[in-house]
Coordinates of C-alpha atoms in Angstrom, one line a residue:
M1 CA -10.7 16.3 2.4
G2 CA -13.3 15.3 -0.1
A3 CA -14.4 18.9 -0.8
D4 CA -10.9 19.9 -1.7
L5 CA -10.8 17.3 -4.5
A6 CA -14.0 18.3 -6.2
A7 CA -12.5 21.1 -8.4
P8 CA -9.4 19.3 -9.5
L9 CA -11.4 16.1 -10.2
A10 CA -13.8 18.1 -12.4
A11 CA -10.9 19.6 -14.3
L12 CA -9.4 16.1 -14.8
L13 CA -12.7 14.8 -16.2
R14 CA -12.9 17.8 -18.6
R15 CA -9.3 17.1 -19.7
A16 CA -10.3 13.5 -20.4
G17 CA -13.2 14.8 -22.6
H18 CA -16.1 14.5 -20.2
D19 CA -18.4 17.5 -19.7
A20 CA -19.2 16.6 -16.1
I21 CA -20.1 18.4 -12.8
V22 CA -18.7 17.0 -9.6
E23 CA -21.2 17.5 -6.9
R24 CA -19.7 15.6 -4.0
V25 CA -16.6 13.7 -3.1
T26 CA -16.9 11.3 0.0
P27 CA -14.0 9.4 1.6
L28 CA -14.7 5.7 1.7
S29 CA -11.6 4.1 3.0
G30 CA -7.9 4.5 3.6
G31 CA -4.9 2.3 4.1
A32 CA -1.1 2.0 3.9
S33 CA -1.1 2.2 0.1
S34 CA -4.3 3.9 -1.1
A35 CA -7.3 6.0 -0.3
T36 CA -10.7 5.6 -2.0
F37 CA -13.4 8.2 -2.6
A38 CA -16.9 8.1 -3.9
V39 CA -17.4 10.8 -6.5
D40 CA -21.0 11.9 -7.2
A41 CA -21.0 13.6 -10.6
L42 CA -23.5 14.7 -13.3
R43 CA -23.0 14.1 -17.0
N44 CA -25.7 15.2 -19.4
D45 CA -27.8 16.1 -16.4
A46 CA -27.8 12.4 -15.3
P47 CA -26.1 10.9 -12.3
W48 CA -22.7 9.5 -13.0
P49 CA -21.3 7.6 -10.0
L50 CA -17.5 7.4 -10.0
I51 CA -14.7 6.2 -7.8
F52 CA -11.4 8.1 -7.3
Q53 CA -8.5 6.1 -5.9
R54 CA -5.2 7.7 -4.9
G55 CA -1.9 6.2 -3.8
E56 CA -0.8 7.1 -0.3
G57 CA 2.9 6.9 0.4
A58 CA 5.4 4.8 -1.5
V59 CA 3.9 1.4 -0.8
G60 CA 2.5 -0.7 -3.6
M61 CA 2.1 -0.3 -7.4
P62 CA 1.7 3.3 -8.6
K63 CA -2.0 4.0 -9.3
R64 CA -1.3 5.1 -12.8
V65 CA 0.2 1.7 -13.5
Q66 CA -2.7 0.0 -11.8
A67 CA -5.1 2.0 -14.0
E68 CA -3.3 1.1 -17.2
L69 CA -3.3 -2.6 -16.3
Q70 CA -7.0 -2.5 -15.3
R71 CA -7.8 -1.0 -18.7
I72 CA -5.7 -3.7 -20.5
A73 CA -7.5 -6.4 -18.5
G74 CA -10.9 -5.0 -19.4
N75 CA -9.9 -5.0 -23.1
H76 CA -9.1 -8.8 -22.7
G77 CA -12.5 -9.8 -21.3
V78 CA -11.9 -9.4 -17.5
P79 CA -14.8 -7.8 -15.6
V80 CA -13.4 -4.6 -14.2
A81 CA -14.5 -1.0 -13.5
E82 CA -14.0 1.2 -16.6
V83 CA -11.1 3.6 -16.1
I84 CA -12.2 7.1 -17.0
A85 CA -9.2 9.3 -16.4
I86 CA -5.6 9.0 -14.9
A87 CA -4.3 12.0 -13.0
A88 CA -1.2 13.7 -14.3
P89 CA 1.4 15.4 -12.0
N90 CA 0.0 18.8 -12.6
D91 CA -3.6 17.9 -11.7
D92 CA -3.1 18.4 -7.9
L93 CA -4.6 15.0 -7.2
G94 CA -1.5 13.0 -6.5
D95 CA -1.0 9.5 -8.0
G96 CA -4.6 8.5 -8.7
F97 CA -7.2 7.6 -11.3
V98 CA -11.0 7.8 -11.7
M99 CA -13.1 4.8 -12.6
V100 CA -16.8 4.0 -12.9
R101 CA -18.5 3.0 -9.7
V102 CA -19.7 -0.5 -10.2
E103 CA -22.9 -1.4 -8.2
G104 CA -22.8 -4.4 -6.0
E105 CA -21.3 -5.7 -2.7
S106 CA -17.6 -5.8 -2.0
L107 CA -17.7 -7.1 1.6
A108 CA -17.2 -10.8 1.2
P109 CA -19.0 -11.9 4.4
R110 CA -22.2 -10.2 3.2
W111 CA -22.4 -11.8 -0.2
L112 CA -21.1 -15.2 1.1
K113 CA -24.0 -15.3 3.7
G114 CA -26.8 -13.1 2.3
D115 CA -29.9 -14.8 1.0
G116 CA -30.1 -12.3 -1.8
F117 CA -26.8 -13.5 -3.2
A118 CA -27.6 -17.3 -3.5
A119 CA -27.7 -17.1 -7.3
A120 CA -24.5 -15.1 -7.4
R121 CA -22.7 -17.6 -5.3
A122 CA -23.8 -20.4 -7.6
A123 CA -22.3 -18.6 -10.6
M124 CA -19.1 -17.4 -9.0
T125 CA -16.9 -20.4 -9.5
A126 CA -17.4 -20.5 -13.2
Q127 CA -17.1 -16.7 -13.5
C128 CA -13.8 -16.7 -11.4
G129 CA -12.4 -19.5 -13.5
A130 CA -13.1 -17.5 -16.7
A131 CA -11.8 -14.3 -15.3
L132 CA -8.5 -15.9 -14.3
A133 CA -8.2 -17.5 -17.7
H134 CA -8.6 -14.1 -19.4
I135 CA -6.1 -12.5 -17.0
H136 CA -3.5 -15.2 -17.7
A137 CA -4.2 -14.9 -21.5
I138 CA -3.2 -11.2 -21.6
P139 CA -0.2 -11.1 -24.1
L140 CA 3.0 -10.2 -22.4
D141 CA 3.6 -7.7 -25.2
A142 CA 0.5 -5.8 -24.1
V143 CA 2.1 -5.1 -20.6
A144 CA 5.7 -4.9 -21.7
H145 CA 5.6 -1.1 -21.0
L146 CA 4.5 -1.6 -17.4
P147 CA 6.9 -2.1 -14.5
L148 CA 5.5 -5.4 -13.4
A149 CA 7.6 -7.5 -10.9
G150 CA 8.7 -10.9 -12.1
G151 CA 11.2 -13.6 -11.0
T152 CA 10.8 -17.3 -10.5
A153 CA 8.7 -18.8 -7.8
A154 CA 11.8 -20.1 -6.0
E155 CA 13.1 -16.5 -5.9
Q156 CA 9.8 -15.2 -4.5
C157 CA 9.9 -17.9 -1.8
A158 CA 13.5 -17.1 -0.9
A159 CA 12.7 -13.4 -0.6
M160 CA 9.8 -14.3 1.7
F161 CA 12.0 -16.5 3.9
T162 CA 14.5 -13.6 4.3
L163 CA 11.6 -11.4 5.4
Y164 CA 10.5 -14.1 7.9
R165 CA 14.0 -14.3 9.4
G166 CA 14.0 -10.5 9.7
F167 CA 11.1 -10.6 12.2
G168 CA 13.1 -12.7 14.6
V169 CA 10.2 -15.0 15.2
D170 CA 10.4 -18.8 15.4
E171 CA 7.1 -20.4 14.3
P172 CA 7.7 -24.1 13.8
A173 CA 4.8 -24.5 11.3
F174 CA 6.3 -21.7 9.2
D175 CA 9.7 -23.3 9.3
L176 CA 8.2 -26.6 8.1
A177 CA 6.3 -24.8 5.3
F178 CA 9.4 -23.1 4.0
A179 CA 11.3 -26.3 4.0
W180 CA 8.4 -28.2 2.3
L181 CA 8.1 -25.5 -0.3
A182 CA 11.8 -25.4 -1.0
E183 CA 11.6 -29.0 -2.2
R184 CA 8.6 -28.4 -4.5
I185 CA 8.5 -24.8 -5.6
S186 CA 9.3 -24.2 -9.3
D187 CA 12.3 -22.3 -10.6
A188 CA 10.6 -21.9 -14.0
P189 CA 10.5 -18.3 -15.4
A190 CA 7.4 -16.2 -15.0
R191 CA 5.1 -16.8 -18.0
V192 CA 1.8 -15.0 -17.4
V193 CA 0.2 -11.9 -15.9
C194 CA -1.0 -12.7 -12.4
H195 CA -3.5 -10.6 -10.6
G196 CA -1.7 -11.3 -7.3
D197 CA -4.6 -10.8 -5.0
F198 CA -7.5 -12.5 -6.7
R199 CA -9.8 -13.5 -3.8
S200 CA -13.1 -13.0 -2.0
G201 CA -12.8 -9.5 -0.6
N202 CA -11.4 -8.1 -3.9
F203 CA -14.6 -8.6 -5.9
I204 CA -17.7 -6.6 -6.5
V205 CA -20.6 -9.1 -6.5
D206 CA -24.1 -8.3 -7.6
G207 CA -27.2 -10.5 -8.0
G208 CA -25.7 -12.2 -11.1
G209 CA -22.3 -12.9 -9.6
L210 CA -18.9 -11.4 -10.3
A211 CA -19.4 -7.8 -11.4
A212 CA -15.8 -6.5 -11.2
V213 CA -12.3 -7.6 -10.1
L214 CA -10.7 -5.0 -7.8
D215 CA -7.3 -4.1 -6.4
W216 CA -4.7 -4.8 -9.1
E217 CA -1.8 -3.3 -7.1
L218 CA -0.1 -6.7 -6.5
A219 CA -0.2 -7.8 -10.2
H220 CA 3.1 -9.3 -11.4
L221 CA 4.4 -11.8 -13.9
G222 CA 4.3 -15.4 -12.5
D223 CA 2.9 -18.9 -12.6
H224 CA -0.8 -19.2 -13.4
H225 CA -1.2 -21.7 -10.5
A226 CA -0.4 -18.8 -8.0
D227 CA -3.7 -17.1 -8.6
L228 CA -5.6 -20.4 -8.5
G229 CA -4.0 -21.3 -5.2
W230 CA -4.4 -17.9 -3.6
L231 CA -8.1 -18.0 -4.3
C232 CA -8.4 -21.2 -2.3
V233 CA -6.5 -20.0 0.8
N234 CA -8.6 -20.7 3.9
A235 CA -8.5 -17.1 5.1
W236 CA -10.5 -16.0 2.0
R237 CA -13.4 -18.4 2.8
F238 CA -14.5 -16.2 5.7
G239 CA -15.7 -19.2 7.8
H240 CA -17.1 -21.2 4.9
W241 CA -14.1 -23.6 5.0
Q242 CA -16.0 -26.5 3.4
R243 CA -16.0 -24.5 0.1
P244 CA -12.4 -24.1 -0.8
V245 CA -12.8 -21.7 -3.7
G246 CA -13.3 -18.4 -1.9
G247 CA -16.0 -19.8 0.4
F248 CA -18.4 -20.5 -2.5
G249 CA -17.1 -23.3 -4.7
D250 CA -14.8 -26.3 -5.2
R251 CA -11.5 -26.7 -6.9
V252 CA -12.5 -29.3 -9.6
A253 CA -15.3 -26.9 -10.8
L254 CA -12.8 -24.0 -10.8
Y255 CA -10.2 -25.8 -12.8
A256 CA -12.9 -27.0 -15.3
A257 CA -14.2 -23.5 -15.7
Y258 CA -10.7 -22.2 -16.2
A259 CA -10.0 -24.7 -18.9
A260 CA -13.3 -24.1 -20.6
A261 CA -12.5 -20.4 -20.9
G262 CA -9.2 -21.1 -22.6
G263 CA -6.9 -21.4 -19.6
V264 CA -3.8 -23.4 -19.9
P265 CA -3.9 -26.9 -18.2
V266 CA -4.0 -26.9 -14.4
D267 CA -1.8 -29.4 -12.5
P268 CA -3.8 -29.9 -9.2
A269 CA -0.6 -30.9 -7.4
R270 CA 1.1 -27.7 -8.5
A271 CA -2.0 -25.7 -7.5
H272 CA -1.8 -27.3 -4.1
V273 CA 1.8 -26.2 -3.7
W274 CA 0.7 -22.6 -4.5
E275 CA -2.1 -22.9 -2.0
V276 CA 0.5 -23.8 0.7
Y277 CA 2.6 -20.9 -0.5
G278 CA -0.4 -18.6 -0.4
T279 CA -1.3 -19.7 3.1
L280 CA 2.2 -19.0 4.2
R281 CA 2.1 -15.7 2.4
W282 CA -1.0 -14.7 4.4
G283 CA 0.8 -15.8 7.6
M284 CA 3.7 -13.5 6.7
S285 CA 1.2 -10.6 6.3
C286 CA -0.1 -11.4 9.8
L287 CA 3.4 -11.3 11.1
Q288 CA 4.1 -8.0 9.3
L289 CA 1.0 -6.4 10.8
A290 CA 1.8 -7.6 14.3
D291 CA 5.4 -6.3 13.9
D292 CA 4.0 -2.9 12.7
H293 CA 2.1 -2.6 16.0
L294 CA 4.7 -4.1 18.4
S295 CA 7.6 -2.0 16.9
G296 CA 5.6 1.2 17.3
R297 CA 5.7 2.0 13.6
V298 CA 1.9 1.9 13.3
R299 CA 0.1 1.6 16.6
S300 CA -3.2 -0.2 15.7
V301 CA -5.5 -2.5 17.5
E302 CA -6.7 -3.9 14.2
R303 CA -3.1 -4.8 13.1
A304 CA -2.4 -6.4 16.5
A305 CA -5.7 -8.4 16.2
I306 CA -4.8 -9.6 12.7
G307 CA -1.3 -10.4 13.9
R308 CA -2.7 -12.9 16.4
R309 CA -4.1 -14.9 13.5
V310 CA -0.6 -16.4 12.9
T311 CA -1.8 -19.3 15.0
E312 CA -4.7 -20.0 12.7
V313 CA -2.3 -19.9 9.7
A314 CA 0.0 -22.4 11.5
A315 CA -2.9 -24.8 11.9
D316 CA -3.9 -24.4 8.3
L317 CA -0.3 -25.1 7.1
L318 CA 0.0 -28.2 9.1
W319 CA -3.3 -29.6 7.9
L320 CA -2.5 -28.7 4.2
I321 CA 0.9 -30.4 4.3
E322 CA -0.4 -33.5 6.1
H323 CA -3.7 -34.0 4.4
G324 CA -3.4 -32.0 1.1
S325 CA -6.6 -30.1 1.5
I326 CA -8.7 -28.1 4.0

């Protein structure tokens, strides 16, 4: 598959103004919404490591939109991989784009545990706070041409409840969480650009900390507390539950770093509501993956195994609602 992409990728790079030779294209990963390839290219006789990401199917934000948003975010101080070229319909590449390959580690368990990443972990809380502040400061006029989803938090929660009922599952902790959120979730209009999936697992981390923010396909217009709460969901701590911010930091330091970088004031109580929402949202993802397997749509041991984590989410929800923090 990779070899078939070499020629059209080289043509795309030339069209974007880069005199480059594509030596090798290697598949890295694939999923329901995208496929990723490492591109080994030469420019001016020097290695030029790139990444090509292509949309697969109709799930998720179009890659061309993701690429444009990634460029905009980079222009507003967010650490991202530089976008080199966006494929057009006649490029024979599908819906995809090419970006610089950022060196570092993307697998969260490795940089959360590895001795070589101790300094990176110490810097990550401040860096994540600053990155989120810069994302949320992107002017809405700058993204007005992009089809970003919006709606109030109450509308998002109602849509998630409809999806939950569609599974035909009765999970008491989920029922409680939906009722708890209905009394507390805001119906204020969306005010900022949200990344939508800002968490450990969607970062590239090097020895100095946060090197790039990945995976912008769930970006939308929303409440800035949503990204802050999602980063603190227990699932993204990868076993380091004592450090609520992504498995590496604490909330007070995150909020302080966010404010220091120009972020709008954080209401800890509101951030807690969004952490509950985010935990429930992860639980819904587990239900969806389990349903994919059990229904026969996508037979997958991995999806079935993740689906069993619904019980972990139920425990997290009960603890968060009762004690206010994990």
